[in-house]
mmCIF file of C-alpha atoms in Angstrom:
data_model
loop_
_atom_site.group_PDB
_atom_site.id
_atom_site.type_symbol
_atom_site.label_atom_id
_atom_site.label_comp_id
_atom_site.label_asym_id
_atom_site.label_seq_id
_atom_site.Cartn_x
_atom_site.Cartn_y
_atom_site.Cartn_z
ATOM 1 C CA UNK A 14 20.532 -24.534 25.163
ATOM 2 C CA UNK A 15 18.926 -21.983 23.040
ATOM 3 C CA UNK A 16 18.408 -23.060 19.023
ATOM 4 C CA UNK A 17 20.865 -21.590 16.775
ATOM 5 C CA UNK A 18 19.742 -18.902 14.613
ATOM 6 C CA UNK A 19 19.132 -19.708 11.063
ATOM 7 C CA UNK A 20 21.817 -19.463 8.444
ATOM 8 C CA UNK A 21 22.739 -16.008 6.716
ATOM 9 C CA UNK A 22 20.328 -16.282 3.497
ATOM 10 C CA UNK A 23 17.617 -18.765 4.896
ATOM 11 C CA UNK A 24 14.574 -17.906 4.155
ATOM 12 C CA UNK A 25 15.138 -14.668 2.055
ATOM 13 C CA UNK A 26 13.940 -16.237 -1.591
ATOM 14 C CA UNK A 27 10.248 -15.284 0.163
ATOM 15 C CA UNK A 28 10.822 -11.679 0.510
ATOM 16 C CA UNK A 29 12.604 -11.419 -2.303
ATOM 17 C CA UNK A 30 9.858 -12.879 -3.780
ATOM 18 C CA UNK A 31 6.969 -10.491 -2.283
ATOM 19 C CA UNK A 32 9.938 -8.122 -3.366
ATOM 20 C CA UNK A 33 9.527 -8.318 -6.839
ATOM 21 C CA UNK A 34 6.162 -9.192 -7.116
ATOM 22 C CA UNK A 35 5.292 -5.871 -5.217
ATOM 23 C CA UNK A 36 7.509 -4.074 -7.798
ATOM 24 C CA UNK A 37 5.816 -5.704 -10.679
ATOM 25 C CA UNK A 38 2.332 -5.211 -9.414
ATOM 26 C CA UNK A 39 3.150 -1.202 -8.410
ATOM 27 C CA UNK A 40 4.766 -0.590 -12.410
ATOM 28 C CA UNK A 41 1.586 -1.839 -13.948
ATOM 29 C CA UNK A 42 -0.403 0.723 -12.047
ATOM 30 C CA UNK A 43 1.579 3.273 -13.819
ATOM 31 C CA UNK A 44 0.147 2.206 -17.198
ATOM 32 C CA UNK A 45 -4.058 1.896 -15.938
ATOM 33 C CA UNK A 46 -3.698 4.767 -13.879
ATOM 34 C CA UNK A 47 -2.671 6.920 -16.825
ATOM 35 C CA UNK A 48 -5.758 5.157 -18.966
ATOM 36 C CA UNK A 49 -7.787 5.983 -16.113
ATOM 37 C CA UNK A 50 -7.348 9.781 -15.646
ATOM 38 C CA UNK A 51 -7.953 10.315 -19.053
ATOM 39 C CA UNK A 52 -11.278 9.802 -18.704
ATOM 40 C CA UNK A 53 -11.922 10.325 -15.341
ATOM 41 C CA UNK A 54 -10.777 13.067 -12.780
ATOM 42 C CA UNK A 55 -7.281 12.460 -11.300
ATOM 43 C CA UNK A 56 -8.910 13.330 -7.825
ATOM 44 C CA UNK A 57 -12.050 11.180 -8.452
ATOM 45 C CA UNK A 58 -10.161 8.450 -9.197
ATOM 46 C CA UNK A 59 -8.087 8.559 -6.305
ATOM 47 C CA UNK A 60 -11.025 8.992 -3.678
ATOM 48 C CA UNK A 61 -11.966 5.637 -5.366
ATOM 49 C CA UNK A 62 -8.851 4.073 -4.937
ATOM 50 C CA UNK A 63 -8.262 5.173 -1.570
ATOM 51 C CA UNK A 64 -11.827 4.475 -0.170
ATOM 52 C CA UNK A 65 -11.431 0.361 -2.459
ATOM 53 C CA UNK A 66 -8.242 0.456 -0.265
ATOM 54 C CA UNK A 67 -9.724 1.448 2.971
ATOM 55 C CA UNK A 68 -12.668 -0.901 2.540
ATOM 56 C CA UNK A 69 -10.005 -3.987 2.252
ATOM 57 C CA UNK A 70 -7.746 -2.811 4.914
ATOM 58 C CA UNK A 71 -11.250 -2.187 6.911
ATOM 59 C CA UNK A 72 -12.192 -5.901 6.637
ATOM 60 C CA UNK A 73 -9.014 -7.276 7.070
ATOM 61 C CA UNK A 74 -8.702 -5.718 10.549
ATOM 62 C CA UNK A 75 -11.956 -5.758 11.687
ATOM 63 C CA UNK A 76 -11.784 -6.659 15.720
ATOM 64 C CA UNK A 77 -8.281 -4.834 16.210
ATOM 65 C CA UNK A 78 -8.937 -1.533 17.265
ATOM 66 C CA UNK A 79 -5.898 0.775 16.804
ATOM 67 C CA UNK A 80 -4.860 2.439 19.654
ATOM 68 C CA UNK A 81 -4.209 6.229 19.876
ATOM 69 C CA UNK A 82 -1.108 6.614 18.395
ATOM 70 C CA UNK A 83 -1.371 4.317 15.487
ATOM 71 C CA UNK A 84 -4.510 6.180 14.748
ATOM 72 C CA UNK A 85 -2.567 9.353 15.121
ATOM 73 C CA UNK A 86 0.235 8.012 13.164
ATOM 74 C CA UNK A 87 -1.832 6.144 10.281
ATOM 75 C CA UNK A 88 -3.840 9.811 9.811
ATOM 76 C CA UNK A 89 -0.329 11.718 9.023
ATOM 77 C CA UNK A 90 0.769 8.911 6.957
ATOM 78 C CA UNK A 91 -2.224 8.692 4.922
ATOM 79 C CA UNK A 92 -1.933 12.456 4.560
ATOM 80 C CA UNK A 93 1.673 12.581 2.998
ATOM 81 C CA UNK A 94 0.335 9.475 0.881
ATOM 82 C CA UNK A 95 -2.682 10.968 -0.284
ATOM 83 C CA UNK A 96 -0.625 14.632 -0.785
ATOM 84 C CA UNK A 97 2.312 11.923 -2.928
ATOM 85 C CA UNK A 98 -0.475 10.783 -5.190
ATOM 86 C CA UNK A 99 -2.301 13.734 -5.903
ATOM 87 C CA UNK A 100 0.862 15.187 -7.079
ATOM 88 C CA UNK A 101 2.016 12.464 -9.018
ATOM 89 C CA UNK A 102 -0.910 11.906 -10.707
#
C-alpha cells in the first residue's frame, strides 16, 4: 500500500521561508542599484550584473548541457529580463 501523502501545510514554513527571504533580498537591490547608477551607467552596470549572474549560474551547472529547447527558451527569457531591467532601471 502506497504511503499517504503528507498533511495539507507540511512542509510549507521552508518555502515560505525562501519566500520571504527572496523578497527581502530583491527590495534591498532597489536601494544599491539606485546608488549604483548614479555613478555608473545604468547599462554598464547591468552587463555586470548579468555577466556576475551568468558566471554563477555557469559554475553551478557546469556538466548539464541544456538541450535545444531550454537553450531556445532560456535565450527569450533572458531577453524579456534583460529588456524588464533596462527599462526599470
Amino acid at each position: 500500500m502506497p504511503d499517504a501523502p503528507p498533511p495539507a501545510g507540511a512542509g510549507h514554513w521552508r518555502a515560505d521561508v525562501a519566500l520571504a527571504v527572496a523578497a527581502f533580498f530583491f527590495g534591498t537591490t532597489f536601494v544599491i542599484v539606485q546608488d549604483a547608477v548614479e555613478t555608473a551607467d545604468p547599462v554598464d552596470f547591468l552587463a555586470i550584473r548579468f555577466l556576475i549572474a551568468a558566471l554563477v549560474l555557469g559554475v553551478a551547472t557546469r556538466g548539464r548541457p541544456g538541450t535545444p529547447r531550454e537553450l531556445r527558451h532560456g535565450i527569450v527569457a533572458g531577453l524579456a529580463l534583460l529588456t524588464a531591467y533596462v527599462l526599470q532601471t
